[in-house]
């Protein structure tokens, strides 16, 4: 069993808030992350897949295929987007790093299994100081 | 003459667009950076000041004072904000990294001279791949 | 189950030595790390906690609370300190990265459980080339 | 149980290809990585070992010994070398990051056990965007 | 006057040697960098251009255009290539980082002036520990 | 004219204080950096030299020679040392990053000129957030 990780990036806007709260209540719970005018981040995404090395290629998966798959299913839908308003798999969810990591896992699990590998871990960094990991 | 640099961070939303253009025209000129629903970045700011070492302290400036000054005049006004809508020194300007670096220079030049140093350089990184430098 | 990690920093002095050894014996076992005049490091600490996402907030824990807790219980006691002389939870222990990581785990385990999460991992980096991980 | 990791570097040339293929077939399967004139990388290697802290030293292993061992068994054989032509433990294997990580594991497992620790993980980074992990 | 920098990467093989020397003489002068079987690096390239901000766009240059230009004139000719054997602008030159930085400057100066900016600096990093800068 | 930079590291203890002050006065001026029990840092040093490329070698200077010189004149005297107590070129000076950068410049200027290059810049990083540059 071998593990291979691909790093990708996206830049997006978001806001942490509950629509049933007033702006004051949201500020109280979510602090400056609740700013109604949005803020944003350079997110860094690490996708780790696992499986056996193919003796014909020396690869677990071809990294070009893995990168293309991540870009198609995740990056193109998040990059330069508003996570609250424009990302279908986040609809109705709080736009936290936790929920975003789980959403990315759900989008990638099936496509990666069709590459012949198994999704092992999503690591999503919001800043240099904070990151979330999800193993399904 | 010695140069000392302080690194600070802020996370903000922005959009590149001209209000007199349609969304289609903005998309044509500014690409996905013109998304009307905003996107955002983790900006990294390097402020370099210059001057003589004070023989009583061994310092050019006390870095706590320099950091507090940068936070008061720049970071608190940009962090978790929408650069187009909420930052007075960017009003009426395209929210490009170039204009933002120049705006930060203008906000810091006088306060830093009151610390007994001279502002030398603003370096503003929008992503790991792109940064702007301004020397006045 | 989700994992969230907070990065913090502290700068401290230490020395690796056994008080029952002579300086020569300490030099023989611990090399230049045994210098009786001390040396120091910029330590980087990663604290990983685990648990369920709270559906009301989208958070496992509020990162401001986690950061404040780490600062109160660990960083304020280590930052700009001498690990051998001034850190009560290291008293009588060799000031190695291994023992420091275990000591930090012991200080954080109970407070983090009161935040509603479980401490999963302490990762402590002494330099870019060396780090220790402890899982309890 | 504690885990300690040492980072090392090596710079090497390699080529991904199968000798029974034509250059055209290799280009089709391996892309520009199959260039018959070689290309190369700055590889970063993380070696993680695990075991108990020795109460006499505060160490799991002495990092100088661990670094010397990694350099003797791995780095000196790979650094400024051609992985396809000059590295005996890669003879007959595709020079992929996956196979290289497994080869490094095999070279280090026994020597590390003689240090009194157990090899836990090899992490091998080919670029900032791609890395492989192997746990035996 | 504003300065904007774009970072790009390429991975290449090279060898430091003089063809009129024997392998032994090359080893004596160039050390392990003279290995006749080649070695390689992940090079990081920073291209800095300067000029005035265009008030219509807020840009000095459109970074997509700058990146495309650097890729066309430099990266595509170096990435996954052998610098000694396959890079026309390095023919007959020692494949040192110094000569490579100067060669990249010469390839980029005219195309960048056609973008409406002036090439200011080439910074070329061979490893984390070594880099060269050239200002023409 | 070409510029080449070598990065080196050292770990050291220091304290910011004036011996004619009481501990209370030192705390008032220098904050926690005045702790009488010392603290320390992982310092990162960048030494930039300039000159002409030697057409026989493609080098400005041989980086092995430059690194050996920096280690002999600076790193061996600072690494795992107490800057206030053990570094002769800092005797009688406040152990600030500013004074340390100037001291390193003074130690390196002559030896580097004997390598056939000219010292251009000392950049000394005390933490990721603070660095000093000195050009003589």
mmCIF file of C-alpha atoms in Angstrom, chain A residues 39 45 50 52-53 73 79 104 116 118 131:
data_model
loop_
_atom_site.group_PDB
_atom_site.id
_atom_site.type_symbol
_atom_site.label_atom_id
_atom_site.label_comp_id
_atom_site.label_asym_id
_atom_site.label_seq_id
_atom_site.Cartn_x
_atom_site.Cartn_y
_atom_site.Cartn_z
ATOM 1 C CA UNK A 39 -13.792 38.147 2.973
ATOM 2 C CA UNK A 45 -5.821 21.580 -0.794
ATOM 3 C CA UNK A 50 -3.818 5.115 -1.627
ATOM 4 C CA UNK A 52 -0.940 -0.553 -4.959
ATOM 5 C CA UNK A 53 1.866 0.473 -7.325
ATOM 6 C CA UNK A 73 -14.550 18.173 -9.783
ATOM 7 C CA UNK A 79 -11.588 28.998 -7.628
ATOM 8 C CA UNK A 104 -14.602 18.111 -1.231
ATOM 9 C CA UNK A 116 -8.064 2.795 -9.644
ATOM 10 C CA UNK A 118 -8.880 4.991 -3.016
ATOM 11 C CA UNK A 131 -5.996 23.376 8.621
#
